[in-house]
């Protein structure tokens, strides 16, 4: 096990200890000295900052690297959010290989997505969002190396109170439980040459492939869902240099015929050629 992996596990254990102590003080009447909270909290923050800086330093040269070209992970009309075309790291952090990750929302015209609510309704059902259940496609011929399919789809976090709950309560708990609780149901594909594609927040029970399967570009492998650390149904896509989300570093991508759409930019991928067409 690498030092980087051990450091991530140490930070996660420290965060979990802080959460347990705080919950015990609130709900179980524990009365430990407050200084007990500081060592694990400091270790968690220190390890997170150091890991982030080391990843940023290691990736410094990748801005000049030619992005890996793949097909798009969806079909139909979509809109980009948290795009590396707008800022890097796109999600504000380098952890879990997210440096060049992108979120995309289904955007048919007219767009039926309900607007963000300040107070009410607190949450909404996923069926109100056109991305929910939309096909997710293999971006290249690849080998499936990792699958998680059993996490439940939760209601949206599309109001101010629900978003605050997610950021202040849910996210730290998920962080302490490990990356699978952050990304939810997901698939990791080995594209070859040390490049891996990860799809996150997939719909429960929708994954149609298993580890070891070979897939073709454009093949349906799952459906868009709302699992893990997600406010509403969307596809999270990223390329990275390894299959382990604890230690992977991001790799820049570009989608064939599209490039990298910036925040708020809509796009409609061209269908991938079938295997027979690629042989012609």
mmCIF file of C-alpha atoms in Angstrom:
data_model
loop_
_atom_site.group_PDB
_atom_site.id
_atom_site.type_symbol
_atom_site.label_atom_id
_atom_site.label_comp_id
_atom_site.label_asym_id
_atom_site.label_seq_id
_atom_site.Cartn_x
_atom_site.Cartn_y
_atom_site.Cartn_z
ATOM 1 C CA UNK A 1 0.000 0.000 0.000
ATOM 2 C CA UNK A 2 1.417 3.385 -1.011
ATOM 3 C CA UNK A 3 2.171 6.229 1.396
ATOM 4 C CA UNK A 4 -0.411 8.320 -0.462
ATOM 5 C CA UNK A 5 -3.079 5.683 0.156
ATOM 6 C CA UNK A 6 -2.133 5.379 3.835
ATOM 7 C CA UNK A 7 -2.301 9.155 4.244
ATOM 8 C CA UNK A 8 -5.794 9.261 2.744
ATOM 9 C CA UNK A 9 -6.972 6.485 5.068
ATOM 10 C CA UNK A 10 -5.436 8.295 8.082
ATOM 11 C CA UNK A 11 -7.234 11.520 7.161
ATOM 12 C CA UNK A 12 -10.524 9.670 6.714
ATOM 13 C CA UNK A 13 -10.188 7.964 10.119
ATOM 14 C CA UNK A 14 -9.442 11.306 11.784
ATOM 15 C CA UNK A 15 -12.530 12.881 10.218
ATOM 16 C CA UNK A 16 -14.643 9.939 11.358
ATOM 17 C CA UNK A 17 -13.290 10.310 14.907
ATOM 18 C CA UNK A 18 -14.222 14.003 14.962
ATOM 19 C CA UNK A 19 -17.733 13.212 13.733
ATOM 20 C CA UNK A 20 -18.205 10.464 16.347
ATOM 21 C CA UNK A 21 -17.017 12.746 19.152
ATOM 22 C CA UNK A 22 -19.288 15.597 18.069
ATOM 23 C CA UNK A 23 -22.328 13.331 17.680
ATOM 24 C CA UNK A 24 -21.629 11.754 21.065
ATOM 25 C CA UNK A 25 -21.455 15.183 22.699
ATOM 26 C CA UNK A 26 -24.727 16.269 21.061
ATOM 27 C CA UNK A 27 -26.845 13.132 21.353
ATOM 28 C CA UNK A 28 -25.269 10.906 24.025
ATOM 29 C CA UNK A 29 -24.239 13.462 26.598
ATOM 30 C CA UNK A 30 -20.532 12.745 26.296
ATOM 31 C CA UNK A 31 -18.368 15.337 28.017
ATOM 32 C CA UNK A 32 -14.801 14.829 26.789
ATOM 33 C CA UNK A 33 -12.298 17.689 27.012
ATOM 34 C CA UNK A 34 -12.691 19.814 23.898
ATOM 35 C CA UNK A 35 -8.999 19.591 23.117
ATOM 36 C CA UNK A 36 -9.570 15.977 22.076
ATOM 37 C CA UNK A 37 -11.238 17.294 18.912
ATOM 38 C CA UNK A 38 -8.228 19.268 17.776
ATOM 39 C CA UNK A 39 -5.559 16.614 17.008
ATOM 40 C CA UNK A 40 -7.719 14.549 14.603
ATOM 41 C CA UNK A 41 -9.186 17.713 13.043
ATOM 42 C CA UNK A 42 -5.720 19.189 12.495
ATOM 43 C CA UNK A 43 -4.417 15.918 11.032
ATOM 44 C CA UNK A 44 -7.389 15.694 8.638
ATOM 45 C CA UNK A 45 -6.947 19.268 7.414
ATOM 46 C CA UNK A 46 -3.156 18.984 7.181
ATOM 47 C CA UNK A 47 -3.204 15.740 5.210
ATOM 48 C CA UNK A 48 -5.919 17.065 2.881
ATOM 49 C CA UNK A 49 -4.000 20.284 2.182
ATOM 50 C CA UNK A 50 -0.667 18.516 1.670
ATOM 51 C CA UNK A 51 -2.187 15.906 -0.625
ATOM 52 C CA UNK A 52 -3.928 18.603 -2.641
ATOM 53 C CA UNK A 53 -0.726 20.616 -3.045
ATOM 54 C CA UNK A 54 1.281 17.579 -4.040
ATOM 55 C CA UNK A 55 -1.319 16.615 -6.628
ATOM 56 C CA UNK A 56 -1.382 20.173 -7.985
ATOM 57 C CA UNK A 57 2.407 20.145 -8.259
ATOM 58 C CA UNK A 58 2.391 16.758 -9.997
ATOM 59 C CA UNK A 59 -0.267 17.948 -12.441
ATOM 60 C CA UNK A 60 1.363 21.286 -13.183
ATOM 61 C CA UNK A 61 2.712 20.045 -16.475
ATOM 62 C CA UNK A 62 -0.547 18.472 -17.616
ATOM 63 C CA UNK A 63 -2.052 21.820 -18.658
ATOM 64 C CA UNK A 64 0.283 21.649 -21.677
ATOM 65 C CA UNK A 65 -0.445 17.958 -22.226
ATOM 66 C CA UNK A 66 -2.624 17.026 -25.171
ATOM 67 C CA UNK A 67 -6.006 15.995 -23.739
ATOM 68 C CA UNK A 68 -7.132 12.430 -24.331
ATOM 69 C CA UNK A 69 -9.850 12.384 -26.998
ATOM 70 C CA UNK A 70 -12.881 10.188 -26.383
ATOM 71 C CA UNK A 71 -16.490 10.030 -27.426
ATOM 72 C CA UNK A 72 -19.139 11.734 -25.291
ATOM 73 C CA UNK A 73 -20.695 9.765 -22.405
ATOM 74 C CA UNK A 74 -24.269 10.710 -23.386
ATOM 75 C CA UNK A 75 -26.534 11.359 -26.354
ATOM 76 C CA UNK A 76 -29.077 14.115 -26.898
ATOM 77 C CA UNK A 77 -28.821 17.706 -25.699
ATOM 78 C CA UNK A 78 -26.934 18.397 -22.446
ATOM 79 C CA UNK A 79 -25.501 21.391 -20.584
ATOM 80 C CA UNK A 80 -22.133 21.521 -18.818
ATOM 81 C CA UNK A 81 -21.577 22.480 -15.196
ATOM 82 C CA UNK A 82 -18.368 22.529 -13.125
ATOM 83 C CA UNK A 83 -16.336 22.264 -16.306
ATOM 84 C CA UNK A 84 -12.530 22.227 -16.574
ATOM 85 C CA UNK A 85 -12.948 24.544 -19.579
ATOM 86 C CA UNK A 86 -14.043 27.208 -17.073
ATOM 87 C CA UNK A 87 -11.670 26.516 -14.163
ATOM 88 C CA UNK A 88 -9.157 23.933 -12.950
ATOM 89 C CA UNK A 89 -9.623 22.104 -10.671
ATOM 90 C CA UNK A 90 -13.173 22.054 -11.974
ATOM 91 C CA UNK A 91 -14.770 20.986 -8.677
ATOM 92 C CA UNK A 92 -12.448 23.059 -6.497
ATOM 93 C CA UNK A 93 -10.371 20.080 -5.332
ATOM 94 C CA UNK A 94 -7.895 17.579 -6.773
ATOM 95 C CA UNK A 95 -8.978 14.600 -4.649
ATOM 96 C CA UNK A 96 -10.605 11.497 -6.154
ATOM 97 C CA UNK A 97 -9.022 12.310 -9.527
ATOM 98 C CA UNK A 98 -11.477 15.192 -10.047
ATOM 99 C CA UNK A 99 -9.069 17.840 -11.368
ATOM 100 C CA UNK A 100 -10.546 17.773 -14.888
ATOM 101 C CA UNK A 101 -13.973 16.309 -14.053
ATOM 102 C CA UNK A 102 -17.171 17.652 -15.582
ATOM 103 C CA UNK A 103 -20.844 17.543 -14.563
ATOM 104 C CA UNK A 104 -23.502 17.528 -17.265
ATOM 105 C CA UNK A 105 -27.278 18.005 -17.050
ATOM 106 C CA UNK A 106 -29.812 16.832 -19.636
ATOM 107 C CA UNK A 107 -31.219 19.930 -21.341
ATOM 108 C CA UNK A 108 -34.003 19.166 -23.815
ATOM 109 C CA UNK A 109 -35.840 22.146 -25.280
ATOM 110 C CA UNK A 110 -37.906 23.452 -23.638
ATOM 111 C CA UNK A 111 -36.035 22.608 -20.431
ATOM 112 C CA UNK A 112 -38.490 21.117 -17.868
ATOM 113 C CA UNK A 113 -36.069 21.245 -14.897
ATOM 114 C CA UNK A 114 -37.659 22.958 -11.875
ATOM 115 C CA UNK A 115 -35.791 26.049 -10.653
ATOM 116 C CA UNK A 116 -33.708 26.052 -7.471
ATOM 117 C CA UNK A 117 -35.950 26.882 -4.495
ATOM 118 C CA UNK A 118 -34.919 29.189 -1.685
ATOM 119 C CA UNK A 119 -37.142 27.507 0.928
ATOM 120 C CA UNK A 120 -39.896 25.350 -0.578
ATOM 121 C CA UNK A 121 -40.199 22.651 -1.765
ATOM 122 C CA UNK A 122 -37.322 21.328 0.307
ATOM 123 C CA UNK A 123 -36.729 18.354 -2.007
ATOM 124 C CA UNK A 124 -38.161 16.985 -5.229
ATOM 125 C CA UNK A 125 -38.516 13.591 -6.858
ATOM 126 C CA UNK A 126 -35.955 12.603 -9.461
ATOM 127 C CA UNK A 127 -38.595 12.028 -12.130
ATOM 128 C CA UNK A 128 -38.955 15.824 -12.417
ATOM 129 C CA UNK A 129 -35.477 15.974 -13.973
ATOM 130 C CA UNK A 130 -34.905 14.858 -17.582
ATOM 131 C CA UNK A 131 -31.430 13.478 -16.837
ATOM 132 C CA UNK A 132 -32.821 10.803 -14.520
ATOM 133 C CA UNK A 133 -32.705 7.468 -16.322
ATOM 134 C CA UNK A 134 -30.973 8.875 -19.423
ATOM 135 C CA UNK A 135 -28.546 6.401 -21.055
ATOM 136 C CA UNK A 136 -24.863 6.642 -20.117
ATOM 137 C CA UNK A 137 -22.471 5.445 -22.835
ATOM 138 C CA UNK A 138 -18.974 4.033 -23.061
ATOM 139 C CA UNK A 139 -16.674 6.756 -24.401
ATOM 140 C CA UNK A 140 -14.296 4.277 -26.053
ATOM 141 C CA UNK A 141 -13.609 0.604 -26.547
ATOM 142 C CA UNK A 142 -12.541 -0.376 -23.045
ATOM 143 C CA UNK A 143 -12.443 -2.910 -20.226
ATOM 144 C CA UNK A 144 -14.666 -2.503 -17.184
ATOM 145 C CA UNK A 145 -12.532 -2.544 -14.030
ATOM 146 C CA UNK A 146 -14.882 -1.320 -11.306
ATOM 147 C CA UNK A 147 -18.658 -1.247 -10.760
ATOM 148 C CA UNK A 148 -20.942 -0.151 -7.930
ATOM 149 C CA UNK A 149 -24.660 -0.538 -8.579
ATOM 150 C CA UNK A 150 -26.550 -0.796 -5.285
ATOM 151 C CA UNK A 151 -26.682 2.688 -3.748
ATOM 152 C CA UNK A 152 -30.189 4.151 -3.630
ATOM 153 C CA UNK A 153 -31.200 7.293 -5.503
ATOM 154 C CA UNK A 154 -32.027 10.023 -2.994
ATOM 155 C CA UNK A 155 -34.330 13.014 -3.399
ATOM 156 C CA UNK A 156 -32.895 16.239 -4.777
ATOM 157 C CA UNK A 157 -31.037 18.826 -2.718
ATOM 158 C CA UNK A 158 -32.409 21.729 -4.746
ATOM 159 C CA UNK A 159 -33.460 24.158 -2.018
ATOM 160 C CA UNK A 160 -31.330 26.306 0.266
ATOM 161 C CA UNK A 161 -32.087 24.242 3.425
ATOM 162 C CA UNK A 162 -31.514 20.928 1.603
ATOM 163 C CA UNK A 163 -28.270 22.180 0.087
ATOM 164 C CA UNK A 164 -27.075 23.361 3.512
ATOM 165 C CA UNK A 165 -27.942 19.911 4.948
ATOM 166 C CA UNK A 166 -25.945 18.244 2.205
ATOM 167 C CA UNK A 167 -22.883 20.476 2.557
ATOM 168 C CA UNK A 168 -22.745 20.573 6.364
ATOM 169 C CA UNK A 169 -24.009 17.110 7.355
ATOM 170 C CA UNK A 170 -24.149 14.671 4.438
ATOM 171 C CA UNK A 171 -20.868 15.553 2.749
ATOM 172 C CA UNK A 172 -18.625 15.126 5.834
ATOM 173 C CA UNK A 173 -20.328 11.816 6.650
ATOM 174 C CA UNK A 174 -19.855 10.575 3.093
ATOM 175 C CA UNK A 175 -16.255 11.808 3.084
ATOM 176 C CA UNK A 176 -15.522 9.833 6.241
ATOM 177 C CA UNK A 177 -17.044 6.670 4.731
ATOM 178 C CA UNK A 178 -14.876 6.615 1.604
ATOM 179 C CA UNK A 179 -15.018 7.597 -2.074
ATOM 180 C CA UNK A 180 -17.791 5.170 -3.038
ATOM 181 C CA UNK A 181 -20.150 7.147 -0.787
ATOM 182 C CA UNK A 182 -19.108 10.372 -2.546
ATOM 183 C CA UNK A 183 -19.464 9.179 -6.144
ATOM 184 C CA UNK A 184 -22.364 6.819 -5.467
ATOM 185 C CA UNK A 185 -23.050 4.144 -8.050
ATOM 186 C CA UNK A 186 -20.248 4.302 -10.577
ATOM 187 C CA UNK A 187 -18.357 2.568 -13.366
ATOM 188 C CA UNK A 188 -14.625 2.771 -14.078
ATOM 189 C CA UNK A 189 -13.359 1.831 -17.553
ATOM 190 C CA UNK A 190 -9.759 1.077 -18.515
ATOM 191 C CA UNK A 191 -9.212 2.874 -21.832
ATOM 192 C CA UNK A 192 -5.615 1.686 -22.143
ATOM 193 C CA UNK A 193 -2.308 3.586 -21.980
ATOM 194 C CA UNK A 194 -2.795 4.304 -18.279
ATOM 195 C CA UNK A 195 -6.074 6.186 -18.781
ATOM 196 C CA UNK A 196 -9.272 5.378 -16.885
ATOM 197 C CA UNK A 197 -12.760 6.876 -17.296
ATOM 198 C CA UNK A 198 -15.068 7.194 -14.287
ATOM 199 C CA UNK A 199 -18.825 7.809 -14.407
ATOM 200 C CA UNK A 200 -20.482 8.773 -11.095
ATOM 201 C CA UNK A 201 -23.965 9.206 -9.527
ATOM 202 C CA UNK A 202 -25.513 6.426 -11.640
ATOM 203 C CA UNK A 203 -29.067 5.192 -11.139
ATOM 204 C CA UNK A 204 -29.534 2.278 -8.751
ATOM 205 C CA UNK A 205 -29.662 -1.044 -10.577
ATOM 206 C CA UNK A 206 -29.012 0.511 -13.990
ATOM 207 C CA UNK A 207 -25.449 -0.672 -14.608
ATOM 208 C CA UNK A 208 -25.468 -3.281 -17.387
ATOM 209 C CA UNK A 209 -21.803 -4.317 -17.256
ATOM 210 C CA UNK A 210 -19.538 -6.099 -14.777
ATOM 211 C CA UNK A 211 -15.843 -5.939 -13.954
ATOM 212 C CA UNK A 212 -13.874 -7.718 -16.665
ATOM 213 C CA UNK A 213 -16.382 -7.030 -19.468
ATOM 214 C CA UNK A 214 -15.238 -5.500 -22.742
ATOM 215 C CA UNK A 215 -17.373 -2.614 -24.009
ATOM 216 C CA UNK A 216 -17.573 -0.786 -27.325
ATOM 217 C CA UNK A 217 -17.644 2.967 -27.819
ATOM 218 C CA UNK A 218 -21.235 4.174 -27.710
ATOM 219 C CA UNK A 219 -22.488 1.086 -25.846
ATOM 220 C CA UNK A 220 -25.005 1.778 -23.072
ATOM 221 C CA UNK A 221 -23.406 0.852 -19.750
ATOM 222 C CA UNK A 222 -25.750 2.484 -17.195
ATOM 223 C CA UNK A 223 -28.327 5.236 -16.640
ATOM 224 C CA UNK A 224 -27.993 8.666 -15.090
ATOM 225 C CA UNK A 225 -29.108 8.800 -11.468
ATOM 226 C CA UNK A 226 -28.868 10.783 -8.253
ATOM 227 C CA UNK A 227 -26.671 8.751 -5.918
ATOM 228 C CA UNK A 228 -23.766 9.804 -3.738
ATOM 229 C CA UNK A 229 -22.893 13.453 -3.141
ATOM 230 C CA UNK A 230 -25.300 14.855 -5.718
ATOM 231 C CA UNK A 231 -27.863 17.659 -5.652
ATOM 232 C CA UNK A 232 -29.866 16.435 -8.647
ATOM 233 C CA UNK A 233 -29.694 13.849 -11.426
ATOM 234 C CA UNK A 234 -26.609 14.427 -13.538
ATOM 235 C CA UNK A 235 -23.631 12.640 -15.049
ATOM 236 C CA UNK A 236 -20.201 13.217 -13.496
ATOM 237 C CA UNK A 237 -17.411 12.213 -15.887
ATOM 238 C CA UNK A 238 -13.652 12.271 -15.518
ATOM 239 C CA UNK A 239 -10.447 10.747 -16.822
ATOM 240 C CA UNK A 240 -7.727 9.707 -14.369
ATOM 241 C CA UNK A 241 -4.416 7.844 -14.228
ATOM 242 C CA UNK A 242 -5.540 4.902 -12.088
ATOM 243 C CA UNK A 243 -8.673 3.043 -10.966
ATOM 244 C CA UNK A 244 -8.270 3.783 -7.224
ATOM 245 C CA UNK A 245 -10.155 6.996 -6.440
ATOM 246 C CA UNK A 246 -8.088 7.530 -3.290
ATOM 247 C CA UNK A 247 -4.843 7.853 -5.238
ATOM 248 C CA UNK A 248 -5.837 8.671 -8.841
ATOM 249 C CA UNK A 249 -4.843 11.952 -10.453
ATOM 250 C CA UNK A 250 -6.909 13.684 -13.124
ATOM 251 C CA UNK A 251 -6.189 13.625 -16.846
ATOM 252 C CA UNK A 252 -7.562 16.275 -19.235
ATOM 253 C CA UNK A 253 -10.069 15.112 -21.850
ATOM 254 C CA UNK A 254 -11.736 16.352 -24.992
ATOM 255 C CA UNK A 255 -14.890 14.946 -26.554
ATOM 256 C CA UNK A 256 -14.753 14.145 -30.245
ATOM 257 C CA UNK A 257 -16.551 16.806 -32.284
ATOM 258 C CA UNK A 258 -17.369 18.834 -29.150
ATOM 259 C CA UNK A 259 -14.207 19.681 -27.261
ATOM 260 C CA UNK A 260 -14.789 20.605 -23.630
ATOM 261 C CA UNK A 261 -18.004 22.613 -23.095
ATOM 262 C CA UNK A 262 -17.723 25.443 -20.581
ATOM 263 C CA UNK A 263 -20.117 26.162 -17.730
ATOM 264 C CA UNK A 264 -23.620 26.788 -19.064
ATOM 265 C CA UNK A 265 -22.705 25.694 -22.604
ATOM 266 C CA UNK A 266 -25.085 23.232 -24.255
ATOM 267 C CA UNK A 267 -23.980 20.526 -26.657
ATOM 268 C CA UNK A 268 -25.438 17.629 -28.653
ATOM 269 C CA UNK A 269 -23.019 14.750 -29.339
ATOM 270 C CA UNK A 270 -22.929 13.022 -32.697
ATOM 271 C CA UNK A 271 -23.726 9.281 -32.442
ATOM 272 C CA UNK A 272 -20.653 7.044 -32.220
ATOM 273 C CA UNK A 273 -19.982 4.847 -35.241
ATOM 274 C CA UNK A 274 -20.987 1.208 -34.858
ATOM 275 C CA UNK A 275 -18.240 -1.465 -34.936
ATOM 276 C CA UNK A 276 -19.271 -2.375 -38.502
ATOM 277 C CA UNK A 277 -19.058 1.265 -39.613
ATOM 278 C CA UNK A 278 -15.606 1.614 -38.064
ATOM 279 C CA UNK A 279 -14.402 -1.351 -40.128
ATOM 280 C CA UNK A 280 -15.595 0.178 -43.433
#
